[in-house]
Amino acid sequence: MAEENNPDSPGNITPELPADSSSVFKDLNMGDVSEENPQSIDFILDIPVQLTVELGRTKMPIKNLVRLTQGSVVPLNTNVAEPLDVYVNGTLVAKAEIVVIQDKFGIRLTDIISPAERMRRLSRQ
């Protein structure tokens, strides 16, 4: 009971704010856009991410793995006509097909995974 009347008890702590709290808490409305307070996501555009294109997968016993030599063929679980999986930082974001551009391989995105589907896939992991 004595604790209820004690101003220092944890239940009675009230933060003290300066009389002019507007100088402490900046207005975050969109009208206050400046170099110091950017309201867009432009600042993340230069962050590098890992983009991976998966051609296919397979499982094999170690005894078969150590027998592989130059010229060995390893069959994958993907058919030729199937789209490739495109991952960004380990998250599936698209499906693609292989293209050749001036003697180099590239990919053409054929389907973008919706944010809702990405969330469903993440929740299953």
Short mmCIF file of N, CA, C and O in Angstrom, two decimals:
data_model
loop_
_atom_site.label_atom_id
_atom_site.label_comp_id
_atom_site.label_asym_id
_atom_site.label_seq_id
_atom_site.Cartn_x
_atom_site.Cartn_y
_atom_site.Cartn_z
N MET A 1 0.80 -1.19 0.00
CA MET A 1 0.00 0.00 0.00
C MET A 1 0.85 1.26 0.00
O MET A 1 0.51 2.22 -0.65
N ALA A 2 1.96 1.23 0.70
CA ALA A 2 2.84 2.39 0.75
C ALA A 2 3.41 2.67 -0.63
O ALA A 2 3.72 3.79 -0.96
N GLU A 3 3.54 1.62 -1.45
CA GLU A 3 4.09 1.78 -2.78
C GLU A 3 3.19 2.60 -3.67
O GLU A 3 3.64 3.31 -4.55
N GLU A 4 1.87 2.55 -3.47
CA GLU A 4 0.93 3.31 -4.29
C GLU A 4 1.15 4.80 -4.14
O GLU A 4 0.99 5.56 -5.09
N ASN A 5 1.54 5.26 -2.96
CA ASN A 5 1.72 6.69 -2.72
C ASN A 5 3.15 7.14 -2.99
O ASN A 5 3.43 8.32 -2.94
N ASN A 6 4.06 6.23 -3.25
CA ASN A 6 5.45 6.56 -3.47
C ASN A 6 5.63 7.05 -4.91
O ASN A 6 5.41 6.32 -5.85
N PRO A 7 6.04 8.31 -5.13
CA PRO A 7 6.20 8.84 -6.48
C PRO A 7 7.33 8.17 -7.26
O PRO A 7 7.39 8.27 -8.46
N ASP A 8 8.25 7.47 -6.57
CA ASP A 8 9.36 6.81 -7.25
C ASP A 8 9.07 5.36 -7.61
O ASP A 8 9.92 4.69 -8.17
N SER A 9 7.89 4.85 -7.32
CA SER A 9 7.59 3.46 -7.64
C SER A 9 7.44 3.32 -9.16
O SER A 9 7.04 4.26 -9.84
N PRO A 10 7.75 2.13 -9.72
CA PRO A 10 7.73 1.94 -11.17
C PRO A 10 6.40 2.29 -11.83
O PRO A 10 6.36 2.75 -12.95
N GLY A 11 5.31 2.11 -11.14
CA GLY A 11 4.01 2.41 -11.73
C GLY A 11 3.71 3.90 -11.83
O GLY A 11 2.80 4.32 -12.52
N ASN A 12 4.49 4.74 -11.14
CA ASN A 12 4.22 6.17 -11.11
C ASN A 12 5.28 6.99 -11.84
O ASN A 12 5.38 8.19 -11.62
N ILE A 13 6.07 6.40 -12.68
CA ILE A 13 7.11 7.15 -13.40
C ILE A 13 6.47 7.86 -14.58
O ILE A 13 5.81 7.27 -15.40
N THR A 14 6.66 9.17 -14.64
CA THR A 14 6.16 9.98 -15.73
C THR A 14 7.34 10.68 -16.38
O THR A 14 8.11 11.34 -15.70
N PRO A 15 7.50 10.52 -17.70
CA PRO A 15 8.64 11.19 -18.34
C PRO A 15 8.47 12.69 -18.30
O PRO A 15 7.37 13.20 -18.44
N GLU A 16 9.59 13.37 -18.09
CA GLU A 16 9.56 14.82 -18.09
C GLU A 16 9.96 15.32 -19.46
O GLU A 16 11.03 15.01 -19.96
N LEU A 17 9.09 16.08 -20.10
CA LEU A 17 9.36 16.65 -21.41
C LEU A 17 9.63 18.13 -21.27
O LEU A 17 9.09 18.80 -20.39
N PRO A 18 10.47 18.68 -22.14
CA PRO A 18 10.69 20.13 -22.11
C PRO A 18 9.38 20.85 -22.42
O PRO A 18 8.49 20.30 -23.06
N ALA A 19 9.29 22.09 -21.97
CA ALA A 19 8.08 22.87 -22.21
C ALA A 19 7.77 22.96 -23.70
O ALA A 19 6.62 22.87 -24.11
N ASP A 20 8.82 23.13 -24.53
CA ASP A 20 8.61 23.20 -25.98
C ASP A 20 9.07 21.87 -26.58
O ASP A 20 10.19 21.73 -27.06
N SER A 21 8.20 20.85 -26.55
CA SER A 21 8.58 19.52 -27.04
C SER A 21 8.64 19.47 -28.56
O SER A 21 9.14 18.51 -29.12
N SER A 22 8.17 20.51 -29.26
CA SER A 22 8.25 20.51 -30.72
C SER A 22 9.69 20.55 -31.19
O SER A 22 10.00 20.10 -32.29
N SER A 23 10.61 21.07 -30.37
CA SER A 23 12.01 21.08 -30.77
C SER A 23 12.65 19.70 -30.59
O SER A 23 13.65 19.40 -31.22
N VAL A 24 12.07 18.86 -29.76
CA VAL A 24 12.58 17.52 -29.52
C VAL A 24 12.03 16.53 -30.54
O VAL A 24 12.76 15.72 -31.10
N PHE A 25 10.72 16.61 -30.81
CA PHE A 25 10.06 15.68 -31.72
C PHE A 25 9.79 16.39 -33.04
O PHE A 25 8.95 17.27 -33.11
N LYS A 26 10.51 15.98 -34.07
CA LYS A 26 10.35 16.58 -35.40
C LYS A 26 9.02 16.16 -36.01
O LYS A 26 8.55 15.05 -35.79
N ASP A 27 8.44 17.05 -36.81
CA ASP A 27 7.23 16.75 -37.54
C ASP A 27 7.59 15.82 -38.69
O ASP A 27 8.47 16.13 -39.50
N LEU A 28 6.94 14.67 -38.79
CA LEU A 28 7.27 13.69 -39.81
C LEU A 28 6.31 13.71 -40.98
O LEU A 28 6.18 12.74 -41.71
N ASN A 29 5.64 14.83 -41.21
CA ASN A 29 4.73 14.87 -42.36
C ASN A 29 5.54 14.97 -43.64
O ASN A 29 6.71 15.32 -43.65
N MET A 30 4.91 14.64 -44.76
CA MET A 30 5.61 14.59 -46.04
C MET A 30 6.01 15.98 -46.54
O MET A 30 6.80 16.08 -47.47
N GLY A 31 5.50 17.04 -45.96
CA GLY A 31 5.86 18.38 -46.41
C GLY A 31 7.25 18.79 -46.00
O GLY A 31 7.80 19.76 -46.49
N ASP A 32 7.87 18.05 -45.08
CA ASP A 32 9.18 18.39 -44.54
C ASP A 32 10.26 17.54 -45.19
O ASP A 32 10.98 16.82 -44.53
N VAL A 33 10.38 17.61 -46.51
CA VAL A 33 11.38 16.81 -47.22
C VAL A 33 12.61 17.68 -47.44
O VAL A 33 12.52 18.77 -47.97
N SER A 34 13.76 17.18 -47.02
CA SER A 34 15.01 17.91 -47.19
C SER A 34 16.15 16.91 -47.31
O SER A 34 15.95 15.71 -47.16
N GLU A 35 17.36 17.41 -47.54
CA GLU A 35 18.53 16.53 -47.61
C GLU A 35 18.73 15.80 -46.28
O GLU A 35 19.09 14.65 -46.25
N GLU A 36 18.48 16.50 -45.18
CA GLU A 36 18.69 15.91 -43.86
C GLU A 36 17.56 14.96 -43.47
O GLU A 36 17.75 14.09 -42.64
N ASN A 37 16.38 15.10 -44.06
CA ASN A 37 15.22 14.30 -43.69
C ASN A 37 14.55 13.73 -44.94
O ASN A 37 13.45 14.14 -45.27
N PRO A 38 15.21 12.79 -45.64
CA PRO A 38 14.58 12.25 -46.86
C PRO A 38 13.37 11.41 -46.52
O PRO A 38 13.38 10.65 -45.57
N GLN A 39 12.29 11.56 -47.28
CA GLN A 39 11.07 10.81 -47.04
C GLN A 39 10.88 9.71 -48.09
O GLN A 39 9.82 9.13 -48.17
N SER A 40 11.90 9.43 -48.90
CA SER A 40 11.78 8.39 -49.91
C SER A 40 12.74 7.26 -49.55
O SER A 40 13.51 7.36 -48.61
N ILE A 41 12.69 6.21 -50.34
CA ILE A 41 13.59 5.08 -50.09
C ILE A 41 14.84 5.15 -50.97
O ILE A 41 15.56 4.18 -51.09
N ASP A 42 15.10 6.30 -51.56
CA ASP A 42 16.25 6.45 -52.45
C ASP A 42 17.58 6.08 -51.77
O ASP A 42 18.49 5.61 -52.42
N PHE A 43 17.67 6.26 -50.46
CA PHE A 43 18.92 6.00 -49.76
C PHE A 43 19.28 4.52 -49.74
O PHE A 43 20.42 4.17 -49.49
N ILE A 44 18.36 3.61 -50.04
CA ILE A 44 18.69 2.18 -50.04
C ILE A 44 19.04 1.65 -51.42
O ILE A 44 19.43 0.50 -51.56
N LEU A 45 18.93 2.48 -52.45
CA LEU A 45 19.12 2.01 -53.81
C LEU A 45 20.53 1.54 -54.12
O LEU A 45 20.74 0.76 -55.04
N ASP A 46 21.53 1.97 -53.36
CA ASP A 46 22.92 1.56 -53.61
C ASP A 46 23.36 0.39 -52.73
O ASP A 46 24.52 -0.01 -52.79
N ILE A 47 22.47 -0.17 -51.94
CA ILE A 47 22.82 -1.30 -51.09
C ILE A 47 22.92 -2.56 -51.96
O ILE A 47 21.97 -2.90 -52.67
N PRO A 48 24.05 -3.24 -51.93
CA PRO A 48 24.20 -4.44 -52.78
C PRO A 48 23.38 -5.61 -52.23
O PRO A 48 23.24 -5.77 -51.01
N VAL A 49 22.82 -6.40 -53.13
CA VAL A 49 22.11 -7.62 -52.78
C VAL A 49 22.68 -8.76 -53.62
O VAL A 49 23.29 -8.54 -54.66
N GLN A 50 22.47 -9.97 -53.16
CA GLN A 50 22.95 -11.16 -53.88
C GLN A 50 21.82 -11.71 -54.74
O GLN A 50 20.79 -12.13 -54.22
N LEU A 51 21.98 -11.67 -56.05
CA LEU A 51 21.00 -12.23 -56.97
C LEU A 51 21.52 -13.58 -57.44
O LEU A 51 22.65 -13.68 -57.91
N THR A 52 20.71 -14.63 -57.27
CA THR A 52 21.10 -15.99 -57.63
C THR A 52 20.05 -16.57 -58.55
O THR A 52 18.85 -16.43 -58.31
N VAL A 53 20.50 -17.23 -59.61
CA VAL A 53 19.60 -17.93 -60.53
C VAL A 53 19.92 -19.41 -60.38
O VAL A 53 21.05 -19.83 -60.57
N GLU A 54 18.90 -20.18 -60.04
CA GLU A 54 19.10 -21.61 -59.82
C GLU A 54 18.67 -22.40 -61.05
O GLU A 54 17.51 -22.38 -61.43
N LEU A 55 19.62 -23.09 -61.63
CA LEU A 55 19.36 -23.91 -62.81
C LEU A 55 18.69 -25.22 -62.43
O LEU A 55 17.84 -25.72 -63.14
N GLY A 56 19.06 -25.78 -61.31
CA GLY A 56 18.48 -27.03 -60.84
C GLY A 56 19.25 -27.57 -59.65
O GLY A 56 20.25 -27.00 -59.24
N ARG A 57 18.77 -28.67 -59.11
CA ARG A 57 19.39 -29.31 -57.96
C ARG A 57 19.42 -30.81 -58.16
O ARG A 57 18.66 -31.35 -58.97
N THR A 58 20.25 -31.46 -57.39
CA THR A 58 20.26 -32.91 -57.35
C THR A 58 20.86 -33.35 -56.03
O THR A 58 21.54 -32.58 -55.35
N LYS A 59 20.57 -34.57 -55.65
CA LYS A 59 21.17 -35.18 -54.46
C LYS A 59 21.94 -36.40 -54.93
O LYS A 59 21.50 -37.11 -55.84
N MET A 60 23.11 -36.59 -54.33
CA MET A 60 23.90 -37.77 -54.67
C MET A 60 24.73 -38.16 -53.47
O MET A 60 25.10 -37.31 -52.66
N PRO A 61 25.03 -39.45 -53.37
CA PRO A 61 25.90 -39.89 -52.27
C PRO A 61 27.33 -39.37 -52.46
O PRO A 61 27.76 -39.10 -53.60
N ILE A 62 28.04 -39.23 -51.39
CA ILE A 62 29.42 -38.73 -51.45
C ILE A 62 30.27 -39.61 -52.35
O ILE A 62 31.12 -39.10 -53.09
N LYS A 63 30.02 -40.95 -52.34
CA LYS A 63 30.84 -41.83 -53.18
C LYS A 63 30.71 -41.47 -54.66
O LYS A 63 31.67 -41.56 -55.41
N ASN A 64 29.52 -41.01 -55.11
CA ASN A 64 29.35 -40.57 -56.49
C ASN A 64 29.98 -39.20 -56.72
O ASN A 64 30.50 -38.91 -57.79
N LEU A 65 29.91 -38.34 -55.71
CA LEU A 65 30.48 -37.00 -55.81
C LEU A 65 31.99 -37.06 -56.01
O LEU A 65 32.54 -36.37 -56.87
N VAL A 66 32.66 -37.91 -55.25
CA VAL A 66 34.12 -37.98 -55.36
C VAL A 66 34.58 -38.64 -56.65
O VAL A 66 35.75 -38.52 -57.04
N ARG A 67 33.70 -39.33 -57.35
CA ARG A 67 34.03 -39.95 -58.63
C ARG A 67 33.91 -38.99 -59.82
O ARG A 67 34.30 -39.33 -60.93
N LEU A 68 33.37 -37.80 -59.59
CA LEU A 68 33.19 -36.84 -60.68
C LEU A 68 34.56 -36.37 -61.19
O LEU A 68 35.47 -36.11 -60.41
N THR A 69 34.66 -36.29 -62.50
CA THR A 69 35.89 -35.81 -63.12
C THR A 69 35.51 -34.78 -64.18
O THR A 69 34.32 -34.56 -64.46
N GLN A 70 36.50 -34.19 -64.79
CA GLN A 70 36.24 -33.25 -65.87
C GLN A 70 35.49 -33.98 -66.98
O GLN A 70 35.87 -35.07 -67.38
N GLY A 71 34.39 -33.40 -67.41
CA GLY A 71 33.57 -34.02 -68.45
C GLY A 71 32.41 -34.84 -67.91
O GLY A 71 31.56 -35.29 -68.67
N SER A 72 32.36 -35.04 -66.57
CA SER A 72 31.24 -35.78 -65.98
C SER A 72 29.95 -35.00 -66.18
O SER A 72 29.95 -33.77 -66.16
N VAL A 73 28.87 -35.71 -66.37
CA VAL A 73 27.56 -35.08 -66.51
C VAL A 73 26.75 -35.36 -65.25
O VAL A 73 26.65 -36.52 -64.82
N VAL A 74 26.21 -34.31 -64.66
CA VAL A 74 25.39 -34.44 -63.46
C VAL A 74 23.96 -34.06 -63.83
O VAL A 74 23.68 -32.89 -64.14
N PRO A 75 23.04 -35.00 -63.85
CA PRO A 75 21.66 -34.66 -64.17
C PRO A 75 21.00 -33.88 -63.03
O PRO A 75 21.23 -34.17 -61.86
N LEU A 76 20.24 -32.86 -63.39
CA LEU A 76 19.55 -32.03 -62.41
C LEU A 76 18.07 -32.36 -62.42
O LEU A 76 17.56 -32.99 -63.34
N ASN A 77 17.36 -31.87 -61.42
CA ASN A 77 15.94 -32.18 -61.29
C ASN A 77 15.04 -31.25 -62.12
O ASN A 77 13.83 -31.35 -62.03
N THR A 78 15.61 -30.37 -62.92
CA THR A 78 14.83 -29.41 -63.70
C THR A 78 14.77 -29.84 -65.15
O THR A 78 15.79 -30.22 -65.73
N ASN A 79 13.58 -29.76 -65.73
CA ASN A 79 13.43 -30.05 -67.16
C ASN A 79 13.84 -28.84 -67.98
O ASN A 79 13.82 -27.70 -67.49
N VAL A 80 14.17 -29.06 -69.24
CA VAL A 80 14.65 -27.99 -70.12
C VAL A 80 13.63 -26.86 -70.23
O VAL A 80 13.99 -25.69 -70.22
N ALA A 81 12.37 -27.17 -70.31
CA ALA A 81 11.34 -26.15 -70.54
C ALA A 81 10.91 -25.43 -69.26
O ALA A 81 10.19 -24.44 -69.32
N GLU A 82 11.33 -25.91 -68.10
CA GLU A 82 10.91 -25.29 -66.84
C GLU A 82 11.61 -23.96 -66.62
O GLU A 82 12.79 -23.81 -66.94
N PRO A 83 10.90 -23.00 -66.03
CA PRO A 83 11.55 -21.72 -65.73
C PRO A 83 12.56 -21.87 -64.58
O PRO A 83 12.44 -22.77 -63.75
N LEU A 84 13.54 -21.00 -64.56
CA LEU A 84 14.56 -20.99 -63.52
C LEU A 84 14.07 -20.16 -62.34
O LEU A 84 13.30 -19.22 -62.51
N ASP A 85 14.54 -20.50 -61.15
CA ASP A 85 14.20 -19.72 -59.96
C ASP A 85 15.20 -18.59 -59.79
O ASP A 85 16.42 -18.81 -59.91
N VAL A 86 14.71 -17.38 -59.49
CA VAL A 86 15.56 -16.21 -59.25
C VAL A 86 15.38 -15.82 -57.79
O VAL A 86 14.26 -15.56 -57.33
N TYR A 87 16.49 -15.78 -57.06
CA TYR A 87 16.49 -15.45 -55.64
C TYR A 87 17.23 -14.14 -55.41
O TYR A 87 18.23 -13.87 -56.05
N VAL A 88 16.73 -13.34 -54.48
CA VAL A 88 17.44 -12.16 -54.00
C VAL A 88 17.66 -12.37 -52.51
O VAL A 88 16.70 -12.52 -51.75
N ASN A 89 18.92 -12.42 -52.13
CA ASN A 89 19.31 -12.70 -50.75
C ASN A 89 18.60 -13.94 -50.20
O ASN A 89 18.13 -13.97 -49.08
N GLY A 90 18.49 -14.97 -51.03
CA GLY A 90 17.92 -16.24 -50.60
C GLY A 90 16.41 -16.34 -50.65
O GLY A 90 15.85 -17.37 -50.31
N THR A 91 15.73 -15.28 -51.09
CA THR A 91 14.27 -15.29 -51.17
C THR A 91 13.85 -15.36 -52.63
O THR A 91 14.30 -14.55 -53.44
N LEU A 92 12.99 -16.32 -52.95
CA LEU A 92 12.50 -16.46 -54.32
C LEU A 92 11.68 -15.23 -54.69
O LEU A 92 10.72 -14.88 -54.01
N VAL A 93 12.07 -14.54 -55.77
CA VAL A 93 11.36 -13.33 -56.18
C VAL A 93 10.81 -13.39 -57.59
O VAL A 93 9.95 -12.60 -57.96
N ALA A 94 11.32 -14.35 -58.42
CA ALA A 94 10.87 -14.38 -59.81
C ALA A 94 11.19 -15.73 -60.44
O ALA A 94 11.94 -16.54 -59.89
N LYS A 95 10.60 -15.94 -61.61
CA LYS A 95 10.92 -17.07 -62.48
C LYS A 95 11.50 -16.47 -63.75
O LYS A 95 11.16 -15.35 -64.14
N ALA A 96 12.39 -17.21 -64.42
CA ALA A 96 13.07 -16.66 -65.59
C ALA A 96 13.41 -17.76 -66.58
O ALA A 96 13.31 -18.95 -66.27
N GLU A 97 13.84 -17.33 -67.77
CA GLU A 97 14.35 -18.24 -68.77
C GLU A 97 15.72 -17.76 -69.21
O GLU A 97 16.04 -16.58 -69.10
N ILE A 98 16.53 -18.68 -69.70
CA ILE A 98 17.89 -18.34 -70.13
C ILE A 98 17.84 -17.70 -71.51
O ILE A 98 17.09 -18.14 -72.38
N VAL A 99 18.64 -16.66 -71.70
CA VAL A 99 18.82 -16.03 -73.01
C VAL A 99 20.32 -15.87 -73.24
O VAL A 99 21.11 -15.88 -72.31
N VAL A 100 20.71 -15.75 -74.50
CA VAL A 100 22.11 -15.51 -74.84
C VAL A 100 22.19 -14.12 -75.46
O VAL A 100 21.46 -13.80 -76.40
N ILE A 101 23.07 -13.28 -74.90
CA ILE A 101 23.24 -11.91 -75.36
C ILE A 101 24.72 -11.71 -75.66
O ILE A 101 25.54 -11.72 -74.74
N GLN A 102 25.07 -11.57 -76.92
CA GLN A 102 26.46 -11.36 -77.34
C GLN A 102 27.41 -12.35 -76.69
O GLN A 102 28.34 -11.99 -75.99
N ASP A 103 27.15 -13.62 -76.87
CA ASP A 103 27.99 -14.71 -76.36
C ASP A 103 28.03 -14.81 -74.83
O ASP A 103 28.93 -15.44 -74.28
N LYS A 104 27.09 -14.20 -74.15
CA LYS A 104 27.01 -14.32 -72.69
C LYS A 104 25.61 -14.77 -72.31
O LYS A 104 24.64 -14.43 -72.97
N PHE A 105 25.54 -15.54 -71.25
CA PHE A 105 24.24 -15.95 -70.74
C PHE A 105 23.59 -14.80 -69.99
O PHE A 105 24.26 -13.99 -69.35
N GLY A 106 22.29 -14.74 -70.07
CA GLY A 106 21.50 -13.79 -69.30
C GLY A 106 20.18 -14.46 -68.96
O GLY A 106 19.97 -15.63 -69.28
N ILE A 107 19.31 -13.73 -68.31
CA ILE A 107 17.98 -14.26 -68.01
C ILE A 107 16.92 -13.23 -68.40
O ILE A 107 17.17 -12.03 -68.38
N ARG A 108 15.78 -13.75 -68.76
CA ARG A 108 14.60 -12.91 -69.01
C ARG A 108 13.57 -13.30 -67.96
O ARG A 108 13.20 -14.47 -67.85
N LEU A 109 13.14 -12.32 -67.17
CA LEU A 109 12.14 -12.59 -66.14
C LEU A 109 10.81 -12.89 -66.80
O LEU A 109 10.35 -12.13 -67.65
N THR A 110 10.21 -14.00 -66.43
CA THR A 110 8.93 -14.39 -67.02
C THR A 110 7.78 -14.25 -66.04
O THR A 110 6.63 -14.15 -66.45
N ASP A 111 8.09 -14.22 -64.73
CA ASP A 111 7.04 -14.12 -63.72
C ASP A 111 7.65 -13.55 -62.45
O ASP A 111 8.68 -14.04 -61.99
N ILE A 112 7.02 -12.53 -61.89
CA ILE A 112 7.46 -11.95 -60.62
C ILE A 112 6.57 -12.53 -59.53
O ILE A 112 5.34 -12.53 -59.65
N ILE A 113 7.19 -13.02 -58.46
CA ILE A 113 6.44 -13.59 -57.35
C ILE A 113 5.81 -12.43 -56.57
O ILE A 113 6.48 -11.48 -56.19
N SER A 114 4.51 -12.50 -56.33
CA SER A 114 3.81 -11.42 -55.63
C SER A 114 4.28 -11.35 -54.18
O SER A 114 4.70 -12.35 -53.60
N PRO A 115 4.20 -10.16 -53.58
CA PRO A 115 4.58 -10.04 -52.16
C PRO A 115 3.78 -10.98 -51.26
O PRO A 115 4.33 -11.55 -50.32
N ALA A 116 2.50 -11.18 -51.57
CA ALA A 116 1.68 -12.08 -50.75
C ALA A 116 2.21 -13.52 -50.84
O ALA A 116 2.30 -14.22 -49.83
N GLU A 117 2.58 -13.95 -52.04
CA GLU A 117 3.12 -15.30 -52.21
C GLU A 117 4.47 -15.43 -51.51
O GLU A 117 4.78 -16.46 -50.91
N ARG A 118 5.30 -14.39 -51.57
CA ARG A 118 6.60 -14.43 -50.88
C ARG A 118 6.39 -14.59 -49.38
O ARG A 118 7.10 -15.35 -48.73
N MET A 119 5.40 -13.88 -48.84
CA MET A 119 5.12 -13.99 -47.40
C MET A 119 4.63 -15.40 -47.06
O MET A 119 5.01 -15.96 -46.05
N ARG A 120 3.78 -15.98 -47.93
CA ARG A 120 3.31 -17.36 -47.69
C ARG A 120 4.49 -18.33 -47.68
O ARG A 120 4.57 -19.21 -46.85
N ARG A 121 5.41 -18.15 -48.63
CA ARG A 121 6.56 -19.05 -48.70
C ARG A 121 7.47 -18.89 -47.48
O ARG A 121 8.00 -19.86 -46.98
N LEU A 122 7.64 -17.66 -47.02
CA LEU A 122 8.47 -17.42 -45.84
C LEU A 122 7.84 -18.03 -44.59
O LEU A 122 8.55 -18.55 -43.72
N SER A 123 6.53 -17.97 -44.48
CA SER A 123 5.87 -18.50 -43.29
C SER A 123 5.91 -20.03 -43.25
O SER A 123 5.81 -20.63 -42.20
N ARG A 124 6.10 -20.68 -44.42
CA ARG A 124 6.20 -22.15 -44.46
C ARG A 124 7.59 -22.64 -44.07
O ARG A 124 7.77 -23.80 -43.78
N GLN A 125 8.57 -21.77 -44.08
CA GLN A 125 9.95 -22.20 -43.81
C GLN A 125 10.19 -22.38 -42.33
O GLN A 125 9.65 -21.91 -41.46
#
